[in-house]
mmCIF file of N, CA and C in Angstrom:
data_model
loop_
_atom_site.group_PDB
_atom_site.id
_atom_site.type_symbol
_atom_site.label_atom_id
_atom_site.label_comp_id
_atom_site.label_asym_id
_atom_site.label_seq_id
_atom_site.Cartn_x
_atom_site.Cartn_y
_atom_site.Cartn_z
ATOM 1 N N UNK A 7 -16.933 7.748 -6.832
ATOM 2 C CA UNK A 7 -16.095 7.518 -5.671
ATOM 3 C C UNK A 7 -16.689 6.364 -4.880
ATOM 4 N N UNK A 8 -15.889 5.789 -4.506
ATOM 5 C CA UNK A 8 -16.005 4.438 -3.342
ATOM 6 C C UNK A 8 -16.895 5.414 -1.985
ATOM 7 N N UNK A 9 -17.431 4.439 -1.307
ATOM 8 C CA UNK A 9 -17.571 4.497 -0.444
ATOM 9 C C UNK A 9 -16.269 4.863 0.952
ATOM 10 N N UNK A 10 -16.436 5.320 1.596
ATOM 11 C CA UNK A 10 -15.365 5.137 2.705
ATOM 12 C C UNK A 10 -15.470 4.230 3.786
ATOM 13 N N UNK A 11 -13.948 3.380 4.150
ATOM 14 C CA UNK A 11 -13.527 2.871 4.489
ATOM 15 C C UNK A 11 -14.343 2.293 6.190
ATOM 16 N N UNK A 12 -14.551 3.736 7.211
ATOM 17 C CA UNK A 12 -15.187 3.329 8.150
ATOM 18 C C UNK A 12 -15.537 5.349 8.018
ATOM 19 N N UNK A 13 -16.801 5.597 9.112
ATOM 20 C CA UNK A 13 -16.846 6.727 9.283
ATOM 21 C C UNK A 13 -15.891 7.601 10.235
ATOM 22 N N UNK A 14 -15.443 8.732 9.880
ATOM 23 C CA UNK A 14 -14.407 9.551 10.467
ATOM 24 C C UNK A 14 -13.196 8.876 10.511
ATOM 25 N N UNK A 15 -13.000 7.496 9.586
ATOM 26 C CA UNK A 15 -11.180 7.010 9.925
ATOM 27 C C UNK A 15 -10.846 7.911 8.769
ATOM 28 N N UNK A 16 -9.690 8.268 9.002
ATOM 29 C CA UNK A 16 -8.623 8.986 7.477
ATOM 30 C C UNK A 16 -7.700 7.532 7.645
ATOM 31 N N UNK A 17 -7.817 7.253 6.330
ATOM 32 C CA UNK A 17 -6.602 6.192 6.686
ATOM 33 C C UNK A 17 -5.063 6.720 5.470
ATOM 34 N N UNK A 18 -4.128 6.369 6.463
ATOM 35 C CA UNK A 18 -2.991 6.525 5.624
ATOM 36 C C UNK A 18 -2.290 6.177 4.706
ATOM 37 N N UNK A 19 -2.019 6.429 3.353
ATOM 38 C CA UNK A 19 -1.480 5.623 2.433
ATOM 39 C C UNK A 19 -0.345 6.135 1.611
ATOM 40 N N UNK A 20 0.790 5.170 1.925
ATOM 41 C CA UNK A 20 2.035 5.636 1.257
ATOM 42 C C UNK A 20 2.204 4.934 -0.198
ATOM 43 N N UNK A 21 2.604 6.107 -1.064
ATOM 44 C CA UNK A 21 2.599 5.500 -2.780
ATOM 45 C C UNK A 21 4.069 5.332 -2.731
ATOM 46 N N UNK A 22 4.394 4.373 -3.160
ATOM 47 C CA UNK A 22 5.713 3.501 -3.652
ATOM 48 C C UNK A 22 5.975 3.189 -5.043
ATOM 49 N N UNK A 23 6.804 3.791 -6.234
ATOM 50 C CA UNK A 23 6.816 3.778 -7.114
ATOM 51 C C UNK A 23 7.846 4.254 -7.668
ATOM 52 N N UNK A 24 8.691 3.580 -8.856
ATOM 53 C CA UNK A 24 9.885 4.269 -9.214
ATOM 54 C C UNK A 24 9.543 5.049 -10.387
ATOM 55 N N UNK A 25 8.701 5.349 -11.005
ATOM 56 C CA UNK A 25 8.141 5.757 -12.098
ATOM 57 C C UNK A 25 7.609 7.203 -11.752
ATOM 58 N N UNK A 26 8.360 8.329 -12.358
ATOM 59 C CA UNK A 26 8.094 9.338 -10.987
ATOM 60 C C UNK A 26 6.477 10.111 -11.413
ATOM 61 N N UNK A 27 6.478 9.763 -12.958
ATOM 62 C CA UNK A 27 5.288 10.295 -13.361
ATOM 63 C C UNK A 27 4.009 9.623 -12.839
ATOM 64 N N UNK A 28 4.384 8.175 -12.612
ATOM 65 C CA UNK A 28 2.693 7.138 -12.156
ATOM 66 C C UNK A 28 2.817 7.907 -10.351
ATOM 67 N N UNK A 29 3.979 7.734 -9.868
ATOM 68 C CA UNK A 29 3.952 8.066 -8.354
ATOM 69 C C UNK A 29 3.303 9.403 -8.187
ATOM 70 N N UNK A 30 3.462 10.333 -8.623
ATOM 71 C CA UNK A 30 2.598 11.840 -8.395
ATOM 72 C C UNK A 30 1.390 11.639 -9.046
ATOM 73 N N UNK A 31 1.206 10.487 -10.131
ATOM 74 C CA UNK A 31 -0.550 10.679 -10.437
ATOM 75 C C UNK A 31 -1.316 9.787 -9.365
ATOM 76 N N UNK A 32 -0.564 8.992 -8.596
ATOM 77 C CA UNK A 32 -0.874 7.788 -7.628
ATOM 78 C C UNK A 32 -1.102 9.504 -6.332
ATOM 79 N N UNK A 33 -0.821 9.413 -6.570
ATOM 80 C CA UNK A 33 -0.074 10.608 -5.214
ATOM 81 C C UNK A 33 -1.538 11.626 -5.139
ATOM 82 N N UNK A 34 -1.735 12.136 -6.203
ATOM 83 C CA UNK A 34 -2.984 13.218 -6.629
ATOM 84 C C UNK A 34 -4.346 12.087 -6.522
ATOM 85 N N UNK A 35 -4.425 11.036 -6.728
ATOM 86 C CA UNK A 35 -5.578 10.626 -6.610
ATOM 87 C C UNK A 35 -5.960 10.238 -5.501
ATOM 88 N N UNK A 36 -5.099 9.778 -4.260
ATOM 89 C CA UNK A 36 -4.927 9.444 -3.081
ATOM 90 C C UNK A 36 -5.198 10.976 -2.563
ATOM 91 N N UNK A 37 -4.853 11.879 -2.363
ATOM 92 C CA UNK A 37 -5.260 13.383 -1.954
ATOM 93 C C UNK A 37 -6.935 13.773 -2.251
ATOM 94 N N UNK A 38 -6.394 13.136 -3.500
ATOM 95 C CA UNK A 38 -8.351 14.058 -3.743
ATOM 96 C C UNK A 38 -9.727 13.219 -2.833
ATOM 97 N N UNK A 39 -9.309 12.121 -1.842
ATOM 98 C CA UNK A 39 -9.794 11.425 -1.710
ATOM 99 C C UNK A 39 -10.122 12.196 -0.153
ATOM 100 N N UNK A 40 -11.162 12.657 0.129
ATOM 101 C CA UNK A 40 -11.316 12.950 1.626
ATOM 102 C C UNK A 40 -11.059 12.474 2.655
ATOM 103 N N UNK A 41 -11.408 10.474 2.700
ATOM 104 C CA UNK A 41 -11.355 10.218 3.489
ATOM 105 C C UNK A 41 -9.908 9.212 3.390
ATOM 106 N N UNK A 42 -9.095 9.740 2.928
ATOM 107 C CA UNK A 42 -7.573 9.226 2.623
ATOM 108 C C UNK A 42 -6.201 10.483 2.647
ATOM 109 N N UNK A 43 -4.955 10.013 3.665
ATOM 110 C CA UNK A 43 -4.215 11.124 3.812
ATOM 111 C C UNK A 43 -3.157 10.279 2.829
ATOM 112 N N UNK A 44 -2.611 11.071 2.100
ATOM 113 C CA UNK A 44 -0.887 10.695 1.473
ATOM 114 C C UNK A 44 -0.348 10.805 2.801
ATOM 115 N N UNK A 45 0.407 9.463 3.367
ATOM 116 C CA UNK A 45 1.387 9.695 3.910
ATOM 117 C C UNK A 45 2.907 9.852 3.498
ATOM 118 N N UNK A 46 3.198 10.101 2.093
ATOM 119 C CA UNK A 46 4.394 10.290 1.856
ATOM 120 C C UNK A 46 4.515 9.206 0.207
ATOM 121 N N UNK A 47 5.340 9.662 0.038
ATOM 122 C CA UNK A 47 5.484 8.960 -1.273
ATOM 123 C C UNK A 47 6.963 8.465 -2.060
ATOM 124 N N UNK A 48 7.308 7.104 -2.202
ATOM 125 C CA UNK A 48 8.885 7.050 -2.204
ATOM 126 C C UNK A 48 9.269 6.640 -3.368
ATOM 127 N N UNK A 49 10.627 6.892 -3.998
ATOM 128 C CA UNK A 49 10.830 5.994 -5.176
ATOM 129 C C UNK A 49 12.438 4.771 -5.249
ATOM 130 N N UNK A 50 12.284 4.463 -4.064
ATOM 131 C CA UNK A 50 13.086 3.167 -3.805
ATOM 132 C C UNK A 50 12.490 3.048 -2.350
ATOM 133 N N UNK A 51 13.324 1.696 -2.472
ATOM 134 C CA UNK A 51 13.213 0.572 -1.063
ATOM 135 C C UNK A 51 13.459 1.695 0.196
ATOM 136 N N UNK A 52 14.957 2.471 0.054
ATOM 137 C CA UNK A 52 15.444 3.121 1.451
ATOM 138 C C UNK A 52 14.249 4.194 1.838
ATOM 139 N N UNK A 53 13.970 4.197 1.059
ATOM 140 C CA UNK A 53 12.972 5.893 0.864
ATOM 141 C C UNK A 53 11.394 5.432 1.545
ATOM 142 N N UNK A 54 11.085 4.326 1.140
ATOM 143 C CA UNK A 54 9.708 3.801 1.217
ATOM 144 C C UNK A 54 9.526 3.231 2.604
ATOM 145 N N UNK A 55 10.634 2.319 2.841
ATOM 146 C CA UNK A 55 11.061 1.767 4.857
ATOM 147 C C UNK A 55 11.217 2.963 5.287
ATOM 148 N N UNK A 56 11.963 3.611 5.462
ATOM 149 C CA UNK A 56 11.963 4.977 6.033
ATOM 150 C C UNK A 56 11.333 5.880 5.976
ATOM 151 N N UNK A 57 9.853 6.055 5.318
ATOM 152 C CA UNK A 57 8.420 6.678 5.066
ATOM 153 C C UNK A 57 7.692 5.671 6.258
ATOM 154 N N UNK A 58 7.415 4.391 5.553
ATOM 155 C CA UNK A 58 6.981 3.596 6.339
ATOM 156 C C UNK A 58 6.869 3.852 7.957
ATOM 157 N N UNK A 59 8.518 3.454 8.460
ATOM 158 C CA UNK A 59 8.668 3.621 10.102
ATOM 159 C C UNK A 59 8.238 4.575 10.547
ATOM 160 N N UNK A 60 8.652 6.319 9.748
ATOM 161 C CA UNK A 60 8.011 7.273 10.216
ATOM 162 C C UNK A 60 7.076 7.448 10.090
ATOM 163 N N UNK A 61 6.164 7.447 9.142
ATOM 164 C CA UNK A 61 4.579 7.539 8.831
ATOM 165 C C UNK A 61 3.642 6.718 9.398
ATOM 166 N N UNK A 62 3.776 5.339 9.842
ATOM 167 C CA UNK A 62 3.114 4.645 9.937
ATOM 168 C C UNK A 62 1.972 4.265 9.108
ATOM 169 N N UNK A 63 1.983 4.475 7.795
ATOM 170 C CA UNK A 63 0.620 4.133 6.935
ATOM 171 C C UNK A 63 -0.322 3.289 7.384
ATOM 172 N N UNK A 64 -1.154 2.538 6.895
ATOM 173 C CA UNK A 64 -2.208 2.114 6.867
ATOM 174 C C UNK A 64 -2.225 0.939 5.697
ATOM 175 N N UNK A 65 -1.813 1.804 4.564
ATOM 176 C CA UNK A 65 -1.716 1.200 3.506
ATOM 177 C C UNK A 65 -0.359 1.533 2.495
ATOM 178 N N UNK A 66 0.095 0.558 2.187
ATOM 179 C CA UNK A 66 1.047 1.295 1.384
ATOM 180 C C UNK A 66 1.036 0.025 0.083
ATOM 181 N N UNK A 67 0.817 1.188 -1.020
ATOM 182 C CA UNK A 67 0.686 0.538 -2.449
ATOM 183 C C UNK A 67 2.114 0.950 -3.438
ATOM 184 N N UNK A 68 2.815 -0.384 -3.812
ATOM 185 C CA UNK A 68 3.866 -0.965 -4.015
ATOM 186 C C UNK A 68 4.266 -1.659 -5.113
ATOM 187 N N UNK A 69 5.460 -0.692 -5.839
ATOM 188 C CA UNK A 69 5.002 -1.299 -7.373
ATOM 189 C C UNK A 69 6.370 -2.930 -7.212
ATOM 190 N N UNK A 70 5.853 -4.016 -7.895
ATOM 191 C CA UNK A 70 6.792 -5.282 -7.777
ATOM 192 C C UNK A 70 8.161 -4.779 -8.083
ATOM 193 N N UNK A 71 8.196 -4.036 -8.888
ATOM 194 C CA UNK A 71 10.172 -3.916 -9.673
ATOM 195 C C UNK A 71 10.390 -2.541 -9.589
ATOM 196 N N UNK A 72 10.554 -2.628 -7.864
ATOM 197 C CA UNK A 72 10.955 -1.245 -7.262
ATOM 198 C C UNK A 72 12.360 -1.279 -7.044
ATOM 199 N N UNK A 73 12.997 -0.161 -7.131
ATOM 200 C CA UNK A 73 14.820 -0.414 -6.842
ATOM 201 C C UNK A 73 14.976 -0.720 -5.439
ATOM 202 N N UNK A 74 15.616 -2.106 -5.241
ATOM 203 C CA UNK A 74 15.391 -2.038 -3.891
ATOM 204 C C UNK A 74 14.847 -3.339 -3.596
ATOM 205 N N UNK A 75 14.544 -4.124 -4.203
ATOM 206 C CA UNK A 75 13.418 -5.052 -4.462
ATOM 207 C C UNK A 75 11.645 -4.783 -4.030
ATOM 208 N N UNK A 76 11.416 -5.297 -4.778
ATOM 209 C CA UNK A 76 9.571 -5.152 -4.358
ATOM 210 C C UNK A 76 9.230 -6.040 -2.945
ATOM 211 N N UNK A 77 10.132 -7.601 -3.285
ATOM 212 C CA UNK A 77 9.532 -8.464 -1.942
ATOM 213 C C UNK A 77 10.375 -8.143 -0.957
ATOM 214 N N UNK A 78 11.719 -7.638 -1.325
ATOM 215 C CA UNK A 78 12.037 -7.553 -0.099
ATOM 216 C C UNK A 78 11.817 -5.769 0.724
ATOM 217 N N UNK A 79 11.306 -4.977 -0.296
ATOM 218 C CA UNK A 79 10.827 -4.086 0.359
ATOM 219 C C UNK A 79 9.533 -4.337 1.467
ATOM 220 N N UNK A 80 8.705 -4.961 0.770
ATOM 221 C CA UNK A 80 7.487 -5.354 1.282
ATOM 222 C C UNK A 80 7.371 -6.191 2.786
ATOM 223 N N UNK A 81 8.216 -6.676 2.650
ATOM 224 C CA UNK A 81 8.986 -7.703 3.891
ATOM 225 C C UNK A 81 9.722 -6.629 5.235
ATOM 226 N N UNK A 82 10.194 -5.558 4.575
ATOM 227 C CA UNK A 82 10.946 -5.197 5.580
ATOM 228 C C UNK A 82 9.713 -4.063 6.294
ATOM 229 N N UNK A 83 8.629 -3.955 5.382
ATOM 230 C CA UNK A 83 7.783 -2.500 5.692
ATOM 231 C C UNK A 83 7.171 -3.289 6.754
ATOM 232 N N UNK A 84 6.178 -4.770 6.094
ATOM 233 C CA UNK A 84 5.739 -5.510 7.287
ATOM 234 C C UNK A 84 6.157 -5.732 8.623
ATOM 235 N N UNK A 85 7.591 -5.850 8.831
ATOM 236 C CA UNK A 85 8.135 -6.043 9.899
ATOM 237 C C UNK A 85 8.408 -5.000 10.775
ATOM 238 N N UNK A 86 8.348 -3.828 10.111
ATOM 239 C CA UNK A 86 8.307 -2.689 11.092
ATOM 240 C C UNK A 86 7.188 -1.982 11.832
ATOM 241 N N UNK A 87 6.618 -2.307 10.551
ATOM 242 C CA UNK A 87 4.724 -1.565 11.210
ATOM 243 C C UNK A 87 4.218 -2.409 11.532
ATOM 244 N N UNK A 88 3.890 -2.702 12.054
ATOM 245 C CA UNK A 88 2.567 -4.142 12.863
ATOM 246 C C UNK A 88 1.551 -3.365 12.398
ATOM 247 N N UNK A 89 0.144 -4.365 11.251
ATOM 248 C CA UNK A 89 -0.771 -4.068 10.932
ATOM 249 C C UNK A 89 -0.914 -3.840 9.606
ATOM 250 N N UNK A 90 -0.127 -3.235 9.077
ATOM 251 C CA UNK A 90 0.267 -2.122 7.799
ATOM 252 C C UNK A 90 0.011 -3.389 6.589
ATOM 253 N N UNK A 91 -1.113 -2.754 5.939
ATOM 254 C CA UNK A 91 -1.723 -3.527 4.316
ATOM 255 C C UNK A 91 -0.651 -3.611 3.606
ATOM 256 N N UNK A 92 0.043 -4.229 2.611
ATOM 257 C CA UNK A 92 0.695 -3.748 1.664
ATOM 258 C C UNK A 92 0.420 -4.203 0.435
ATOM 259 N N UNK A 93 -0.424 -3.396 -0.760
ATOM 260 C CA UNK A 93 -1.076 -3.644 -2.046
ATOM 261 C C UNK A 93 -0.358 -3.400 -3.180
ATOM 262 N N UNK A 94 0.219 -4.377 -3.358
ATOM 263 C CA UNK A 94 1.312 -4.410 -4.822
ATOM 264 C C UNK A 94 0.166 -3.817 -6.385
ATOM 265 N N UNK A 95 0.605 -2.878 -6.805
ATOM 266 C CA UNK A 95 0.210 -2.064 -7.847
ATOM 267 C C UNK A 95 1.441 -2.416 -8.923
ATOM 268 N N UNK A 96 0.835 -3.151 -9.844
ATOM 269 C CA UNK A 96 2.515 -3.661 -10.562
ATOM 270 C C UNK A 96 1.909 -4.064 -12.175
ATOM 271 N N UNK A 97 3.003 -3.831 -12.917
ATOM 272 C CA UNK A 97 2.512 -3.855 -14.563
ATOM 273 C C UNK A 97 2.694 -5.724 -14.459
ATOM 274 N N UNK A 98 3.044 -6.248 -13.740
ATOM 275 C CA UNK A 98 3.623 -7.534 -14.066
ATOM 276 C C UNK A 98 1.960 -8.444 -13.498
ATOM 277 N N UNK A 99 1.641 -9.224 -13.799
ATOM 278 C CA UNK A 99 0.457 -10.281 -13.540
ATOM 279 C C UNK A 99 0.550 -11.582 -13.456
ATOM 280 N N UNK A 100 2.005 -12.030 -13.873
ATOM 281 C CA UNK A 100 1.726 -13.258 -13.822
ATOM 282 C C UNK A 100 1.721 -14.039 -12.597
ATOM 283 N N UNK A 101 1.535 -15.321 -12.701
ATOM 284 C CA UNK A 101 1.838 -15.942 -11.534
ATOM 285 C C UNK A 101 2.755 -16.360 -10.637
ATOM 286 N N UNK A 102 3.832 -16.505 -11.387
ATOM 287 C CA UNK A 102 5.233 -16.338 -10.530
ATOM 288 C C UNK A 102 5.402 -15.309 -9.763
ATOM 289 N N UNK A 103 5.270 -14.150 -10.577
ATOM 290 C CA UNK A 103 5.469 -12.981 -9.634
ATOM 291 C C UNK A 103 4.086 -12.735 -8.277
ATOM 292 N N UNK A 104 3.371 -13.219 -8.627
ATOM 293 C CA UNK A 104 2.238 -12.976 -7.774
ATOM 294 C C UNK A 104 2.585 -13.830 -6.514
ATOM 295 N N UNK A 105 2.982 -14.775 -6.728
ATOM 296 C CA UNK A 105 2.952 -15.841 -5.860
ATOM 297 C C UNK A 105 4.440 -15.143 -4.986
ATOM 298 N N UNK A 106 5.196 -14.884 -5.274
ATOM 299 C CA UNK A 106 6.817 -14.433 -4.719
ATOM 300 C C UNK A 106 5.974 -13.435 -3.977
ATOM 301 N N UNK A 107 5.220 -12.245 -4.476
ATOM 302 C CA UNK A 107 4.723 -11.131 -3.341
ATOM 303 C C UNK A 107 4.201 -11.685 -2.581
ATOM 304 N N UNK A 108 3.050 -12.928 -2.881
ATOM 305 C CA UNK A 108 1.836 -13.402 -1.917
ATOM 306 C C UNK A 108 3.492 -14.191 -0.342
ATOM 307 N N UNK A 109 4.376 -14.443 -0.797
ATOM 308 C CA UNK A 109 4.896 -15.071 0.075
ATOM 309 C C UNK A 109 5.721 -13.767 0.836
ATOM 310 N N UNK A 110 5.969 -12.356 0.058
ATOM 311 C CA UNK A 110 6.605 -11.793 0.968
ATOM 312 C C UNK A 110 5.706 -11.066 1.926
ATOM 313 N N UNK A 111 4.187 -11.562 1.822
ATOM 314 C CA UNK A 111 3.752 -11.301 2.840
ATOM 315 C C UNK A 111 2.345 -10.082 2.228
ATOM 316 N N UNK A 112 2.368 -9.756 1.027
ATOM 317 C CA UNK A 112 1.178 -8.583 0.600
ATOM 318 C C UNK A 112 0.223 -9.133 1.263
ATOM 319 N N UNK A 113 -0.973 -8.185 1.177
ATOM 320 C CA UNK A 113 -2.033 -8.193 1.379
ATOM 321 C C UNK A 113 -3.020 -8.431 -0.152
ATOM 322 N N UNK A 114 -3.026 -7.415 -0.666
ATOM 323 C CA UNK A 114 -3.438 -7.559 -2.460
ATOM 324 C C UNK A 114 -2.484 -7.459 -3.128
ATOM 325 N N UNK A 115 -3.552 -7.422 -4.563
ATOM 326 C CA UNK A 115 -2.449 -7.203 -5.618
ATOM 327 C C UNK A 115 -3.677 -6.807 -6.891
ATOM 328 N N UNK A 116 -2.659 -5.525 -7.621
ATOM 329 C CA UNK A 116 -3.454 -5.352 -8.633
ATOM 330 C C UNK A 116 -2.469 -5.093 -9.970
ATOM 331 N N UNK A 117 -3.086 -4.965 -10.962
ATOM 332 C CA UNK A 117 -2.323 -4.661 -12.120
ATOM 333 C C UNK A 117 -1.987 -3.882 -12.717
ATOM 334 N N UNK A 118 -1.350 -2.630 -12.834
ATOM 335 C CA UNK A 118 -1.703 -1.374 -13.776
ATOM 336 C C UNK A 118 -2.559 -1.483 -14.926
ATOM 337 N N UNK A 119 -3.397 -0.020 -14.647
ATOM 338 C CA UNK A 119 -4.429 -0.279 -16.133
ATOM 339 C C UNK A 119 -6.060 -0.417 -15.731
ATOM 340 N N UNK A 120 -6.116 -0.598 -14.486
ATOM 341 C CA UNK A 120 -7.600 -0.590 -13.929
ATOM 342 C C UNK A 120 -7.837 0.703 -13.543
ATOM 343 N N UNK A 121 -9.108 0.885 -13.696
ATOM 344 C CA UNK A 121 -9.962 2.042 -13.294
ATOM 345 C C UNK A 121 -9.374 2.732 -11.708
ATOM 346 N N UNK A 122 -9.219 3.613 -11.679
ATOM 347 C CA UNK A 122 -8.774 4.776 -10.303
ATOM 348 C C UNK A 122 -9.605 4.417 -9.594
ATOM 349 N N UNK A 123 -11.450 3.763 -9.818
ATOM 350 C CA UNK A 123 -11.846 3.495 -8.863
ATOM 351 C C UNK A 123 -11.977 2.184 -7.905
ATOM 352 N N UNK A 124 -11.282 1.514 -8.995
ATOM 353 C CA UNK A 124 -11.122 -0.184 -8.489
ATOM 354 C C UNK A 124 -9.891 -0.074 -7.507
ATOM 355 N N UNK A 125 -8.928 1.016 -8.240
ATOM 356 C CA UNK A 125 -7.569 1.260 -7.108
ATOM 357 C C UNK A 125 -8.289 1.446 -5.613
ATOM 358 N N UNK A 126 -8.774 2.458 -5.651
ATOM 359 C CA UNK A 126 -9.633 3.407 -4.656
ATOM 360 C C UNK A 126 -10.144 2.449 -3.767
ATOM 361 N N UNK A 127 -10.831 1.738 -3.914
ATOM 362 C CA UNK A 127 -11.825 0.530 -3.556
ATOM 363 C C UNK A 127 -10.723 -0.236 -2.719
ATOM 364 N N UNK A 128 -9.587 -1.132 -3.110
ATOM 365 C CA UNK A 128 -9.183 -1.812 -2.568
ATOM 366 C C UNK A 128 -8.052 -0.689 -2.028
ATOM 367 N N UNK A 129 -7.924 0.460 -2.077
ATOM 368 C CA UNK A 129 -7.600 0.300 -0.821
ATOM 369 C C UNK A 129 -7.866 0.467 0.261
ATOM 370 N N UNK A 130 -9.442 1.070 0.379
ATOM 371 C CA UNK A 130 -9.941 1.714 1.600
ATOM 372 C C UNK A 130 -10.440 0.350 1.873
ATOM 373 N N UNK A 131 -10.307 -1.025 1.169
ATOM 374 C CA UNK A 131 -10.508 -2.501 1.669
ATOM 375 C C UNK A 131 -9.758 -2.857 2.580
ATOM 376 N N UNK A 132 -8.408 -2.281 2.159
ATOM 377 C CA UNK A 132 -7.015 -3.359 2.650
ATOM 378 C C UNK A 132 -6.602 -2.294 4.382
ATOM 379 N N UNK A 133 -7.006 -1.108 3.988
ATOM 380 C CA UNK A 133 -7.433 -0.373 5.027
ATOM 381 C C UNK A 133 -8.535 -0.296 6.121
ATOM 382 N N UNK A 134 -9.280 -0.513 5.401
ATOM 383 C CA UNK A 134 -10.182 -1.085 6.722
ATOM 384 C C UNK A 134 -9.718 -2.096 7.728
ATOM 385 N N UNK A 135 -9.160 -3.018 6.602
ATOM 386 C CA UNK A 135 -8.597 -4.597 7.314
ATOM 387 C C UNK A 135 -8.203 -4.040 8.702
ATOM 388 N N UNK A 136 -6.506 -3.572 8.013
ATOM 389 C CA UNK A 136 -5.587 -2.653 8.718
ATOM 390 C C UNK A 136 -6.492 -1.601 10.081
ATOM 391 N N UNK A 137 -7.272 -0.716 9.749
ATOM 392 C CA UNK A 137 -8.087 -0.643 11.153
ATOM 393 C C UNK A 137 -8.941 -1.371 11.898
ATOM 394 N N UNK A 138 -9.155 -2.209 11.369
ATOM 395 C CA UNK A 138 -9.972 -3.412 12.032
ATOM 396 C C UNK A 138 -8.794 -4.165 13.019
ATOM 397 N N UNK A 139 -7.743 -4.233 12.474
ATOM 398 C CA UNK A 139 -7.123 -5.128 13.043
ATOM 399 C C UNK A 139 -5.890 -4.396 14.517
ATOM 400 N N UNK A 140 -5.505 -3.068 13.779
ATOM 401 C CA UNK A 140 -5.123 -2.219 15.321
ATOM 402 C C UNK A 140 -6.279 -2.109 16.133
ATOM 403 N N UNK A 141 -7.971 -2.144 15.921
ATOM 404 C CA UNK A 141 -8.617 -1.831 16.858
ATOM 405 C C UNK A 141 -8.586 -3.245 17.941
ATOM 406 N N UNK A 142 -8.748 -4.306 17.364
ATOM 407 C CA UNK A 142 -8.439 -5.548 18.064
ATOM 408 C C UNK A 142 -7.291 -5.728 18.593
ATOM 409 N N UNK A 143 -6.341 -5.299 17.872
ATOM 410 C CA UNK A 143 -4.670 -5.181 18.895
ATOM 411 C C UNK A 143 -4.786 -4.468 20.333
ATOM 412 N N UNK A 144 -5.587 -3.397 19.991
ATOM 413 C CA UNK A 144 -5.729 -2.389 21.301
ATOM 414 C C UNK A 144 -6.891 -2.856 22.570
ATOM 415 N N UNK A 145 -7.879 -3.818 21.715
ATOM 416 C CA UNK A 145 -8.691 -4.194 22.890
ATOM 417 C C UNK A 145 -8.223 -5.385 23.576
ATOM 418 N N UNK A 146 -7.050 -5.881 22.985
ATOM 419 C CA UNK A 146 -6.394 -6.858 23.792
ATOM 420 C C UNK A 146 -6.675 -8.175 23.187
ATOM 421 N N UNK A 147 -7.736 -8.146 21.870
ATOM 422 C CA UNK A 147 -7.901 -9.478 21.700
ATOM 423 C C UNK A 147 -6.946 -10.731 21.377
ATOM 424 N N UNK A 148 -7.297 -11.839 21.433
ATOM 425 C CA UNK A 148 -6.329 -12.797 20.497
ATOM 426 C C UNK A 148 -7.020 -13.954 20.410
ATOM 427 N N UNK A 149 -6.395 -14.443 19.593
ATOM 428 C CA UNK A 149 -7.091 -15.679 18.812
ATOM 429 C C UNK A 149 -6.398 -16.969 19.045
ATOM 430 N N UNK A 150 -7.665 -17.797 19.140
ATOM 431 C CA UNK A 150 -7.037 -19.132 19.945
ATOM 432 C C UNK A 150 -8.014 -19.426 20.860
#
């Protein structure tokens, strides 16, 4: 197991996946994780924005060729949550597609097929970010 993220944060992470068998094994490994809550788990765009707004995740990992679109899911989650990681988990690697997520705004990106603990890792990364960056929202900072 990874290390955790910061001490005593639980951070939240919504699994996004149309594949219903990867989404409940995404789902179980995110649980077994102490210092990580499932916030919910969707298998389209309507399902995943509407997890999103209500849940407020932290992190939400996002497969590219979700019904619904991947970028424009990803786009609409960003715009609702201020803060919120979003780590594309996707069988696809190439660069076209990488580059279309990198513009709808992700945070990472990984590939199906890596180790549960490399998953694990980035996301209590992309999560940290994500609390690092509401804690600076709240102390008022800004940059400039």
């Amino acid at each position: 197991m990874t290390p955790a993220a910061a001490p005593g944060a639980s951070l939240r992470v919504l699994v996004c996946d149309d594949n219903d068998t990867l989404r409940a094994a995404l789902a179980e490994v995110v649980r077994a994780q102490p210092d990580l809550d499932l916030a919910g788990s969707a298998a389209d765009a309507d399902e995943a924005i509407r997890l999103a707004v209500a849940c407020r995740p932290h992190v939400v990992v996002l497969d590219v060729r979700f019904p619904g679109g991947g970028p424009h899911t990803a786009q609409q989650i960003i715009r609702a949550v201020p803060g919120v990681r979003v780590l594309v988990f996707s069988a696809y690697g190439d660069q076209g597609t990488r580059a279309e997520m990198a513009a709808a705004g992700v945070s990472g990106y990984l590939v199906k097929g890596i180790a549960n603990v490399r998953l694990l890792a980035e996301i209590r990364a992309q999560g940290a970010e994500a609390l690092a960056s509401a804690a600076f929202a709240v102390e008022g900072g800004s940059v400039g």
